[in-house]
mmCIF file with all atom_site columns, C-alpha atoms in Angstrom:
data_model
loop_
_atom_site.group_PDB
_atom_site.id
_atom_site.type_symbol
_atom_site.label_atom_id
_atom_site.label_alt_id
_atom_site.label_comp_id
_atom_site.label_asym_id
_atom_site.label_entity_id
_atom_site.label_seq_id
_atom_site.pdbx_PDB_ins_code
_atom_site.Cartn_x
_atom_site.Cartn_y
_atom_site.Cartn_z
_atom_site.occupancy
_atom_site.B_iso_or_equiv
_atom_site.pdbx_formal_charge
_atom_site.auth_seq_id
_atom_site.auth_comp_id
_atom_site.auth_asym_id
_atom_site.auth_atom_id
_atom_site.pdbx_PDB_model_num
ATOM 1   C CA . MET A 1 1   ? -33.092 -23.400 6.759   1.00 0.00 ? 1   MET A CA 1
ATOM 2   C CA . LYS A 1 2   ? -30.535 -22.931 4.014   1.00 0.00 ? 2   LYS A CA 1
ATOM 3   C CA . HIS A 1 3   ? -28.879 -26.007 2.855   1.00 0.00 ? 3   HIS A CA 1
ATOM 4   C CA . ARG A 1 4   ? -25.073 -25.283 2.425   1.00 0.00 ? 4   ARG A CA 1
ATOM 5   C CA . THR A 1 5   ? -23.496 -27.337 -0.428  1.00 0.00 ? 5   THR A CA 1
ATOM 6   C CA . HIS A 1 6   ? -20.292 -29.562 -0.108  1.00 0.00 ? 6   HIS A CA 1
ATOM 7   C CA . MET A 1 7   ? -17.613 -27.508 -1.885  1.00 0.00 ? 7   MET A CA 1
ATOM 8   C CA . ARG A 1 8   ? -14.975 -30.230 -1.390  1.00 0.00 ? 8   ARG A CA 1
ATOM 9   C CA . MET A 1 9   ? -14.254 -33.298 -3.248  1.00 0.00 ? 9   MET A CA 1
ATOM 10  C CA . GLN A 1 10  ? -16.194 -36.190 -0.896  1.00 0.00 ? 10  GLN A CA 1
ATOM 11  C CA . SER A 1 11  ? -13.362 -38.616 -1.673  1.00 0.00 ? 11  SER A CA 1
ATOM 12  C CA . PHE A 1 12  ? -10.318 -36.736 -1.629  1.00 0.00 ? 12  PHE A CA 1
ATOM 13  C CA . ASP A 1 13  ? -7.912  -37.026 1.236   1.00 0.00 ? 13  ASP A CA 1
ATOM 14  C CA . TYR A 1 14  ? -7.377  -33.272 1.960   1.00 0.00 ? 14  TYR A CA 1
ATOM 15  C CA . GLY A 1 15  ? -4.625  -33.696 4.448   1.00 0.00 ? 15  GLY A CA 1
ATOM 16  C CA . SER A 1 16  ? -2.337  -35.585 1.827   1.00 0.00 ? 16  SER A CA 1
ATOM 17  C CA . HIS A 1 17  ? 0.848   -34.318 0.237   1.00 0.00 ? 17  HIS A CA 1
ATOM 18  C CA . TYR A 1 18  ? -0.586  -31.733 -2.126  1.00 0.00 ? 18  TYR A CA 1
ATOM 19  C CA . SER A 1 19  ? -0.658  -28.090 -3.104  1.00 0.00 ? 19  SER A CA 1
ATOM 20  C CA . TYR A 1 20  ? -3.553  -26.018 -3.007  1.00 0.00 ? 20  TYR A CA 1
ATOM 21  C CA . PHE A 1 21  ? -4.950  -22.764 -4.340  1.00 0.00 ? 21  PHE A CA 1
ATOM 22  C CA . VAL A 1 22  ? -7.477  -21.234 -1.699  1.00 0.00 ? 22  VAL A CA 1
ATOM 23  C CA . THR A 1 23  ? -9.455  -18.189 -2.058  1.00 0.00 ? 23  THR A CA 1
ATOM 24  C CA . ILE A 1 24  ? -11.100 -16.831 1.146   1.00 0.00 ? 24  ILE A CA 1
ATOM 25  C CA . CYS A 1 25  ? -13.867 -13.891 0.414   1.00 0.00 ? 25  CYS A CA 1
ATOM 26  C CA . THR A 1 26  ? -14.986 -11.412 2.816   1.00 0.00 ? 26  THR A CA 1
ATOM 27  C CA . TYR A 1 27  ? -18.796 -11.393 3.906   1.00 0.00 ? 27  TYR A CA 1
ATOM 28  C CA . LYS A 1 28  ? -20.676 -10.481 1.206   1.00 0.00 ? 28  LYS A CA 1
ATOM 29  C CA . ARG A 1 29  ? -17.797 -9.118  -0.528  1.00 0.00 ? 29  ARG A CA 1
ATOM 30  C CA . GLN A 1 30  ? -17.390 -5.828  2.081   1.00 0.00 ? 30  GLN A CA 1
ATOM 31  C CA . ARG A 1 31  ? -13.748 -4.215  0.969   1.00 0.00 ? 31  ARG A CA 1
ATOM 32  C CA . ALA A 1 32  ? -12.560 -4.675  4.502   1.00 0.00 ? 32  ALA A CA 1
ATOM 33  C CA . PHE A 1 33  ? -8.911  -5.099  3.478   1.00 0.00 ? 33  PHE A CA 1
ATOM 34  C CA . GLY A 1 34  ? -8.157  -1.812  1.167   1.00 0.00 ? 34  GLY A CA 1
ATOM 35  C CA . LYS A 1 35  ? -7.865  -0.887  -2.630  1.00 0.00 ? 35  LYS A CA 1
ATOM 36  C CA . ILE A 1 36  ? -6.058  -1.748  -5.682  1.00 0.00 ? 36  ILE A CA 1
ATOM 37  C CA . SER A 1 37  ? -4.285  1.091   -6.965  1.00 0.00 ? 37  SER A CA 1
ATOM 38  C CA . GLU A 1 38  ? -2.148  1.000   -10.337 1.00 0.00 ? 38  GLU A CA 1
ATOM 39  C CA . ASN A 1 39  ? 0.778   -0.391  -7.863  1.00 0.00 ? 39  ASN A CA 1
ATOM 40  C CA . GLY A 1 40  ? -1.216  -2.965  -6.514  1.00 0.00 ? 40  GLY A CA 1
ATOM 41  C CA . PHE A 1 41  ? -2.759  -3.601  -3.245  1.00 0.00 ? 41  PHE A CA 1
ATOM 42  C CA . VAL A 1 42  ? -3.046  -0.843  -0.864  1.00 0.00 ? 42  VAL A CA 1
ATOM 43  C CA . PRO A 1 43  ? -4.213  -1.716  2.696   1.00 0.00 ? 43  PRO A CA 1
ATOM 44  C CA . ILE A 1 44  ? -6.966  0.247   4.570   1.00 0.00 ? 44  ILE A CA 1
ATOM 45  C CA . ILE A 1 45  ? -4.365  0.809   7.068   1.00 0.00 ? 45  ILE A CA 1
ATOM 46  C CA . PRO A 1 46  ? -0.800  -0.472  7.430   1.00 0.00 ? 46  PRO A CA 1
ATOM 47  C CA . GLU A 1 47  ? -1.692  -2.961  10.009  1.00 0.00 ? 47  GLU A CA 1
ATOM 48  C CA . ILE A 1 48  ? -3.733  -4.800  7.671   1.00 0.00 ? 48  ILE A CA 1
ATOM 49  C CA . GLN A 1 49  ? -0.455  -6.425  5.822   1.00 0.00 ? 49  GLN A CA 1
ATOM 50  C CA . LYS A 1 50  ? 1.086   -6.932  9.298   1.00 0.00 ? 50  LYS A CA 1
ATOM 51  C CA . ILE A 1 51  ? -1.915  -8.856  10.614  1.00 0.00 ? 51  ILE A CA 1
ATOM 52  C CA . PHE A 1 52  ? -2.185  -10.945 7.154   1.00 0.00 ? 52  PHE A CA 1
ATOM 53  C CA . THR A 1 53  ? 1.451   -11.589 7.249   1.00 0.00 ? 53  THR A CA 1
ATOM 54  C CA . GLU A 1 54  ? 1.360   -12.325 11.248  1.00 0.00 ? 54  GLU A CA 1
ATOM 55  C CA . THR A 1 55  ? -1.335  -14.752 10.427  1.00 0.00 ? 55  THR A CA 1
ATOM 56  C CA . LEU A 1 56  ? 0.484   -16.700 7.817   1.00 0.00 ? 56  LEU A CA 1
ATOM 57  C CA . ASP A 1 57  ? 3.495   -17.224 10.084  1.00 0.00 ? 57  ASP A CA 1
ATOM 58  C CA . GLU A 1 58  ? 1.541   -18.234 12.845  1.00 0.00 ? 58  GLU A CA 1
ATOM 59  C CA . ILE A 1 59  ? 0.017   -21.090 10.898  1.00 0.00 ? 59  ILE A CA 1
ATOM 60  C CA . GLU A 1 60  ? 3.321   -22.077 9.476   1.00 0.00 ? 60  GLU A CA 1
ATOM 61  C CA . ASN A 1 61  ? 4.439   -22.393 13.261  1.00 0.00 ? 61  ASN A CA 1
ATOM 62  C CA . SER A 1 62  ? 1.581   -24.269 14.568  1.00 0.00 ? 62  SER A CA 1
ATOM 63  C CA . TYR A 1 63  ? 1.343   -26.766 11.649  1.00 0.00 ? 63  TYR A CA 1
ATOM 64  C CA . PRO A 1 64  ? 5.062   -27.813 10.905  1.00 0.00 ? 64  PRO A CA 1
ATOM 65  C CA . GLY A 1 65  ? 5.075   -28.892 7.100   1.00 0.00 ? 65  GLY A CA 1
ATOM 66  C CA . ILE A 1 66  ? 2.547   -26.273 5.935   1.00 0.00 ? 66  ILE A CA 1
ATOM 67  C CA . GLU A 1 67  ? 3.961   -23.749 3.534   1.00 0.00 ? 67  GLU A CA 1
ATOM 68  C CA . PHE A 1 68  ? 2.423   -20.662 2.143   1.00 0.00 ? 68  PHE A CA 1
ATOM 69  C CA . ASP A 1 69  ? 4.100   -20.680 -1.333  1.00 0.00 ? 69  ASP A CA 1
ATOM 70  C CA . ASN A 1 70  ? 2.275   -17.551 -2.216  1.00 0.00 ? 70  ASN A CA 1
ATOM 71  C CA . THR A 1 71  ? -0.210  -15.423 -1.255  1.00 0.00 ? 71  THR A CA 1
ATOM 72  C CA . VAL A 1 72  ? -1.887  -11.939 -1.647  1.00 0.00 ? 72  VAL A CA 1
ATOM 73  C CA . ILE A 1 73  ? -4.349  -9.688  0.128   1.00 0.00 ? 73  ILE A CA 1
ATOM 74  C CA . MET A 1 74  ? -7.314  -8.272  -2.145  1.00 0.00 ? 74  MET A CA 1
ATOM 75  C CA . PRO A 1 75  ? -9.988  -5.807  -1.187  1.00 0.00 ? 75  PRO A CA 1
ATOM 76  C CA . ASP A 1 76  ? -12.608 -8.200  -0.783  1.00 0.00 ? 76  ASP A CA 1
ATOM 77  C CA . HIS A 1 77  ? -10.574 -11.848 -0.745  1.00 0.00 ? 77  HIS A CA 1
ATOM 78  C CA . ILE A 1 78  ? -7.423  -13.366 0.111   1.00 0.00 ? 78  ILE A CA 1
ATOM 79  C CA . HIS A 1 79  ? -5.703  -16.232 -2.327  1.00 0.00 ? 79  HIS A CA 1
ATOM 80  C CA . LEU A 1 80  ? -2.955  -18.676 -0.855  1.00 0.00 ? 80  LEU A CA 1
ATOM 81  C CA . LEU A 1 81  ? -0.921  -21.227 -2.284  1.00 0.00 ? 81  LEU A CA 1
ATOM 82  C CA . LEU A 1 82  ? -0.421  -23.520 0.264   1.00 0.00 ? 82  LEU A CA 1
ATOM 83  C CA . THR A 1 83  ? 1.742   -26.843 0.265   1.00 0.00 ? 83  THR A CA 1
ATOM 84  C CA . ASN A 1 84  ? 1.239   -29.632 2.660   1.00 0.00 ? 84  ASN A CA 1
ATOM 85  C CA . ILE A 1 85  ? 4.542   -31.457 3.386   1.00 0.00 ? 85  ILE A CA 1
ATOM 86  C CA . SER A 1 86  ? 3.872   -32.588 6.627   1.00 0.00 ? 86  SER A CA 1
ATOM 87  C CA . ASP A 1 87  ? 3.568   -36.444 7.647   1.00 0.00 ? 87  ASP A CA 1
ATOM 88  C CA . ASN A 1 88  ? 0.754   -35.375 9.998   1.00 0.00 ? 88  ASN A CA 1
ATOM 89  C CA . ASN A 1 89  ? -2.167  -35.509 7.716   1.00 0.00 ? 89  ASN A CA 1
ATOM 90  C CA . ILE A 1 90  ? -3.271  -31.920 8.597   1.00 0.00 ? 90  ILE A CA 1
ATOM 91  C CA . PRO A 1 91  ? -6.708  -31.245 6.714   1.00 0.00 ? 91  PRO A CA 1
ATOM 92  C CA . LEU A 1 92  ? -7.034  -28.116 4.478   1.00 0.00 ? 92  LEU A CA 1
ATOM 93  C CA . GLY A 1 93  ? -10.203 -27.334 6.591   1.00 0.00 ? 93  GLY A CA 1
ATOM 94  C CA . ASP A 1 94  ? -8.292  -26.915 9.772   1.00 0.00 ? 94  ASP A CA 1
ATOM 95  C CA . ILE A 1 95  ? -5.755  -25.006 8.251   1.00 0.00 ? 95  ILE A CA 1
ATOM 96  C CA . VAL A 1 96  ? -8.315  -22.700 6.766   1.00 0.00 ? 96  VAL A CA 1
ATOM 97  C CA . ALA A 1 97  ? -10.425 -22.499 9.661   1.00 0.00 ? 97  ALA A CA 1
ATOM 98  C CA . SER A 1 98  ? -7.383  -21.605 11.917  1.00 0.00 ? 98  SER A CA 1
ATOM 99  C CA . PHE A 1 99  ? -6.313  -18.866 9.396   1.00 0.00 ? 99  PHE A CA 1
ATOM 100 C CA . LYS A 1 100 ? -9.550  -17.294 9.302   1.00 0.00 ? 100 LYS A CA 1
ATOM 101 C CA . ILE A 1 101 ? -10.168 -17.399 13.063  1.00 0.00 ? 101 ILE A CA 1
ATOM 102 C CA . ARG A 1 102 ? -6.661  -15.480 13.723  1.00 0.00 ? 102 ARG A CA 1
ATOM 103 C CA . LEU A 1 103 ? -7.050  -13.371 10.753  1.00 0.00 ? 103 LEU A CA 1
ATOM 104 C CA . THR A 1 104 ? -10.955 -12.220 11.927  1.00 0.00 ? 104 THR A CA 1
ATOM 105 C CA . LYS A 1 105 ? -9.288  -11.855 16.096  1.00 0.00 ? 105 LYS A CA 1
ATOM 106 C CA . LYS A 1 106 ? -6.482  -9.588  14.884  1.00 0.00 ? 106 LYS A CA 1
ATOM 107 C CA . TYR A 1 107 ? -8.639  -7.830  12.851  1.00 0.00 ? 107 TYR A CA 1
ATOM 108 C CA . GLY A 1 108 ? -11.492 -7.548  15.225  1.00 0.00 ? 108 GLY A CA 1
ATOM 109 C CA . TYR A 1 109 ? -8.869  -6.105  17.906  1.00 0.00 ? 109 TYR A CA 1
ATOM 110 C CA . LEU A 1 110 ? -7.953  -3.141  15.200  1.00 0.00 ? 110 LEU A CA 1
ATOM 111 C CA . VAL A 1 111 ? -11.603 -2.397  15.485  1.00 0.00 ? 111 VAL A CA 1
ATOM 112 C CA . LYS A 1 112 ? -11.896 -2.328  18.847  1.00 0.00 ? 112 LYS A CA 1
ATOM 113 C CA . GLN A 1 113 ? -9.021  0.054   18.931  1.00 0.00 ? 113 GLN A CA 1
ATOM 114 C CA . GLY A 1 114 ? -10.752 1.906   16.658  1.00 0.00 ? 114 GLY A CA 1
ATOM 115 C CA . LYS A 1 115 ? -8.056  1.859   13.829  1.00 0.00 ? 115 LYS A CA 1
ATOM 116 C CA . LEU A 1 116 ? -10.817 0.104   11.568  1.00 0.00 ? 116 LEU A CA 1
ATOM 117 C CA . PRO A 1 117 ? -14.638 0.800   11.074  1.00 0.00 ? 117 PRO A CA 1
ATOM 118 C CA . PRO A 1 118 ? -16.673 -2.041  12.283  1.00 0.00 ? 118 PRO A CA 1
ATOM 119 C CA . TYR A 1 119 ? -17.563 -5.102  9.456   1.00 0.00 ? 119 TYR A CA 1
ATOM 120 C CA . LYS A 1 120 ? -21.099 -6.175  8.995   1.00 0.00 ? 120 LYS A CA 1
ATOM 121 C CA . ASN A 1 121 ? -22.173 -9.569  10.927  1.00 0.00 ? 121 ASN A CA 1
ATOM 122 C CA . LYS A 1 122 ? -19.000 -11.064 10.289  1.00 0.00 ? 122 LYS A CA 1
ATOM 123 C CA . LEU A 1 123 ? -15.784 -10.651 8.407   1.00 0.00 ? 123 LEU A CA 1
ATOM 124 C CA . LEU A 1 124 ? -15.302 -13.663 6.295   1.00 0.00 ? 124 LEU A CA 1
ATOM 125 C CA . GLN A 1 125 ? -17.686 -16.107 4.344   1.00 0.00 ? 125 GLN A CA 1
ATOM 126 C CA . THR A 1 126 ? -18.390 -19.141 6.246   1.00 0.00 ? 126 THR A CA 1
ATOM 127 C CA . ASN A 1 127 ? -16.691 -21.342 3.068   1.00 0.00 ? 127 ASN A CA 1
ATOM 128 C CA . TYR A 1 128 ? -14.053 -21.027 0.819   1.00 0.00 ? 128 TYR A CA 1
ATOM 129 C CA . TYR A 1 129 ? -12.924 -22.146 -2.399  1.00 0.00 ? 129 TYR A CA 1
ATOM 130 C CA . ASP A 1 130 ? -9.856  -24.575 -3.223  1.00 0.00 ? 130 ASP A CA 1
ATOM 131 C CA . HIS A 1 131 ? -8.488  -26.074 -6.010  1.00 0.00 ? 131 HIS A CA 1
ATOM 132 C CA . ILE A 1 132 ? -5.883  -29.199 -5.569  1.00 0.00 ? 132 ILE A CA 1
ATOM 133 C CA . ILE A 1 133 ? -2.601  -28.636 -7.572  1.00 0.00 ? 133 ILE A CA 1
ATOM 134 C CA . THR A 1 134 ? -2.098  -31.346 -9.969  1.00 0.00 ? 134 THR A CA 1
ATOM 135 C CA . ASP A 1 135 ? 1.111   -30.985 -11.423 1.00 0.00 ? 135 ASP A CA 1
ATOM 136 C CA . ASP A 1 136 ? 3.600   -28.530 -12.323 1.00 0.00 ? 136 ASP A CA 1
ATOM 137 C CA . ASP A 1 137 ? 2.341   -26.542 -14.856 1.00 0.00 ? 137 ASP A CA 1
ATOM 138 C CA . ASP A 1 138 ? -0.918  -25.995 -12.449 1.00 0.00 ? 138 ASP A CA 1
ATOM 139 C CA . TYR A 1 139 ? 1.517   -24.898 -9.915  1.00 0.00 ? 139 TYR A CA 1
ATOM 140 C CA . ASP A 1 140 ? 3.050   -22.237 -12.081 1.00 0.00 ? 140 ASP A CA 1
ATOM 141 C CA . LYS A 1 141 ? -0.113  -21.072 -13.500 1.00 0.00 ? 141 LYS A CA 1
ATOM 142 C CA . THR A 1 142 ? -1.648  -20.533 -9.885  1.00 0.00 ? 142 THR A CA 1
ATOM 143 C CA . TYR A 1 143 ? 1.215   -18.611 -8.587  1.00 0.00 ? 143 TYR A CA 1
ATOM 144 C CA . ASP A 1 144 ? 1.508   -16.147 -11.660 1.00 0.00 ? 144 ASP A CA 1
ATOM 145 C CA . TYR A 1 145 ? -2.268  -15.789 -11.136 1.00 0.00 ? 145 TYR A CA 1
ATOM 146 C CA . ILE A 1 146 ? -1.741  -14.750 -7.777  1.00 0.00 ? 146 ILE A CA 1
ATOM 147 C CA . THR A 1 147 ? 1.034   -12.628 -8.196  1.00 0.00 ? 147 THR A CA 1
ATOM 148 C CA . ASN A 1 148 ? -0.708  -10.989 -11.090 1.00 0.00 ? 148 ASN A CA 1
ATOM 149 C CA . ASN A 1 149 ? -4.033  -10.438 -9.252  1.00 0.00 ? 149 ASN A CA 1
ATOM 150 C CA . PRO A 1 150 ? -3.492  -7.019  -8.327  1.00 0.00 ? 150 PRO A CA 1
ATOM 151 C CA . ILE A 1 151 ? -2.379  -5.755  -11.540 1.00 0.00 ? 151 ILE A CA 1
ATOM 152 C CA . SER A 1 152 ? -4.834  -7.554  -13.095 1.00 0.00 ? 152 SER A CA 1
ATOM 153 C CA . TRP A 1 153 ? -7.616  -6.586  -11.051 1.00 0.00 ? 153 TRP A CA 1
ATOM 154 C CA . TRP A 1 154 ? -6.204  -2.912  -11.536 1.00 0.00 ? 154 TRP A CA 1
ATOM 155 C CA . MET A 1 155 ? -6.743  -3.512  -15.588 1.00 0.00 ? 155 MET A CA 1
ATOM 156 C CA . ARG A 1 156 ? -9.922  -4.682  -15.363 1.00 0.00 ? 156 ARG A CA 1
ATOM 157 C CA . TYR A 1 157 ? -11.675 -2.453  -12.704 1.00 0.00 ? 157 TYR A CA 1
ATOM 158 C CA . GLY A 1 158 ? -9.175  0.443   -12.248 1.00 0.00 ? 158 GLY A CA 1
ATOM 159 C CA . GLY A 1 159 ? -9.725  0.285   -8.835  1.00 0.00 ? 159 GLY A CA 1
ATOM 160 C CA . ASN A 1 160 ? -13.501 0.968   -9.067  1.00 0.00 ? 160 ASN A CA 1
ATOM 161 C CA . LYS A 1 161 ? -14.777 -2.869  -8.212  1.00 0.00 ? 161 LYS A CA 1
#
């Protein structure tokens, strides 16, 4: 049996008032969402961007006080910059789990409609990467990183990664 390592800081309250940079990868880095062109992200089908936006809206409506400050969808991963201003101590893991479940269901519906090819085993990796934003400079750098990620990818890989 494979042992999963803990990626979260064990003594940190992830339900507290912080901003977080979250990266969610597709399972085995499948290019499930689209590609990158010199103009940015190009969804595999137009509905990809729609289900992504709908999922973000649903999370903000379901978890008052959670705000997505910047997001980007890439061919094989998603970046989220979110801020928790809720007084309800909503754990980051609950927010990410809900996001992943909702997005996977919407994606699966498009697969059932024949609009997308089936994915292998599962759509998203079990875990996710998070970074706790520590100050305004960290926030600004993270915001810019997310904004520029598609163009950086294009410049680095020419859309071929």
